[in-house]
Amino acid sequence: MTKVLVLYYSSYGHIEQMADAVAAGARAGGAEVDIRRVAETAPAEVVTAAHFKTDTAHPEIEGPDALADYDAIIVGAPTRYGRMPSQMAAFWDTTGGLWMRGALVGKIGGAFTSTASQHGGQETTLFSILTNLLHHGMVIVGLDYGFKGQMGVTEVLGGTPYGASTIADGDGSRQPHQTELEGARYQGKRIAEMAAKLK
Ligand SMILES: Cc1cc2nc3c(=O)[nH]c(=O)nc-3n(C[C@H](O)[C@H](O)[C@H](O)COP(=O)(O)O)c2cc1C
């Protein structure tokens, strides 16, 4: 069976919800799916003062070597100033050994993200994730235009050809829209199908 990993970081739960949707899509695409989060590296006082969401059902990734067990890896992270958060970057900074061995070469990779504002850095954040996957030799699958929900300008919505996305608003009050969750499911399913084809 094709094995897919959804690896994410989320401070306030938007990306966690998107991760669940990506995973549901990958399962619908026939894959066995694990959802793992990367370690929180912010100091405890920051986590408390900034009201990060700390309760989650998803276990932390065991370590970088775990990545080698999967046929596809889909990485989700909210933006920090237009790029991925240091929590996610710190994890990828531990994958040098995998890179040396070429352990991820030829696997399928994808990314999804969240920003506070509509133009707060969705594409740049996605590419800050995708560059890591490309350096590992992974084959990128985005959110293709078969997903019609990313078209149209009458509603404020996430969704980019580079990966699924949502918009949280400045106070985090906006929750992922059904169309954005559909985009996440679509990308997860597409990646599972592509991974099965390459296996
Ligand atoms: C330090 C910091 C920097 C941020 N920078 C941006 C930014 O450049 N653009 C933006 O739209 N949102 C920015 N945000 C908002 C987060 O992206 C938003 O809280 C996140 O998308 C919500 O996802 P989550 O619930 O999964 O954490 C920033 C948040 C923090 C804490």
mmCIF file of C-alpha atoms and ligand atoms in Angstrom, residues 10-15 78-82 114-117 120 168, ligand 1:
data_model
loop_
_atom_site.group_PDB
_atom_site.id
_atom_site.type_symbol
_atom_site.label_atom_id
_atom_site.label_comp_id
_atom_site.label_asym_id
_atom_site.label_seq_id
_atom_site.Cartn_x
_atom_site.Cartn_y
_atom_site.Cartn_z
ATOM 1 C CA SER A 10 0.346 24.789 13.607
ATOM 2 C CA SER A 11 0.190 27.437 16.332
ATOM 3 C CA TYR A 12 -3.568 28.033 16.317
ATOM 4 C CA GLY A 13 -5.093 24.986 14.639
ATOM 5 C CA HIS A 14 -5.790 26.219 11.095
ATOM 6 C CA ILE A 15 -3.019 24.123 9.575
ATOM 7 C CA PRO A 78 1.479 28.711 8.487
ATOM 8 C CA THR A 79 3.420 31.721 7.282
ATOM 9 C CA ARG A 80 5.929 33.658 9.364
ATOM 10 C CA TYR A 81 6.779 36.882 7.533
ATOM 11 C CA GLY A 82 6.221 35.186 4.167
ATOM 12 C CA SER A 114 -2.137 29.456 5.998
ATOM 13 C CA THR A 115 -1.746 33.219 6.314
ATOM 14 C CA ALA A 116 -3.554 35.856 8.332
ATOM 15 C CA SER A 117 -4.251 38.099 5.355
ATOM 16 C CA GLY A 120 0.259 37.862 3.477
ATOM 17 C CA ALA A 168 -6.973 32.870 9.266
HETATM 18 C C1 LIG B 1 5.603 35.829 14.147
HETATM 19 C C2 LIG B 1 4.448 35.756 13.200
HETATM 20 C C3 LIG B 1 4.591 36.224 11.917
HETATM 21 C C4 LIG B 1 3.507 36.184 11.036
HETATM 22 N N1 LIG B 1 3.666 36.674 9.776
HETATM 23 C C5 LIG B 1 2.598 36.717 8.955
HETATM 24 C C6 LIG B 1 2.721 37.262 7.639
HETATM 25 O O1 LIG B 1 3.796 37.673 7.184
HETATM 26 N N2 LIG B 1 1.615 37.309 6.850
HETATM 27 C C7 LIG B 1 0.399 36.841 7.288
HETATM 28 O O2 LIG B 1 -0.570 36.913 6.541
HETATM 29 N N3 LIG B 1 0.267 36.277 8.511
HETATM 30 C C8 LIG B 1 1.329 36.197 9.345
HETATM 31 N N4 LIG B 1 1.206 35.615 10.575
HETATM 32 C C9 LIG B 1 -0.082 34.990 10.945
HETATM 33 C C10 LIG B 1 -0.034 33.472 10.857
HETATM 34 O O3 LIG B 1 0.361 33.051 9.580
HETATM 35 C C11 LIG B 1 -1.383 32.867 11.235
HETATM 36 O O4 LIG B 1 -1.502 32.999 12.638
HETATM 37 C C12 LIG B 1 -1.454 31.409 10.808
HETATM 38 O O5 LIG B 1 -1.614 31.331 9.421
HETATM 39 C C13 LIG B 1 -2.571 30.627 11.452
HETATM 40 O O6 LIG B 1 -2.318 29.256 11.208
HETATM 41 P P1 LIG B 1 -2.236 28.236 12.436
HETATM 42 O O7 LIG B 1 -3.542 28.351 13.167
HETATM 43 O O8 LIG B 1 -2.089 26.882 11.832
HETATM 44 O O9 LIG B 1 -1.050 28.589 13.295
HETATM 45 C C14 LIG B 1 2.270 35.642 11.460
HETATM 46 C C15 LIG B 1 2.150 35.133 12.767
HETATM 47 C C16 LIG B 1 3.228 35.189 13.630
HETATM 48 C C17 LIG B 1 3.065 34.623 15.022
#
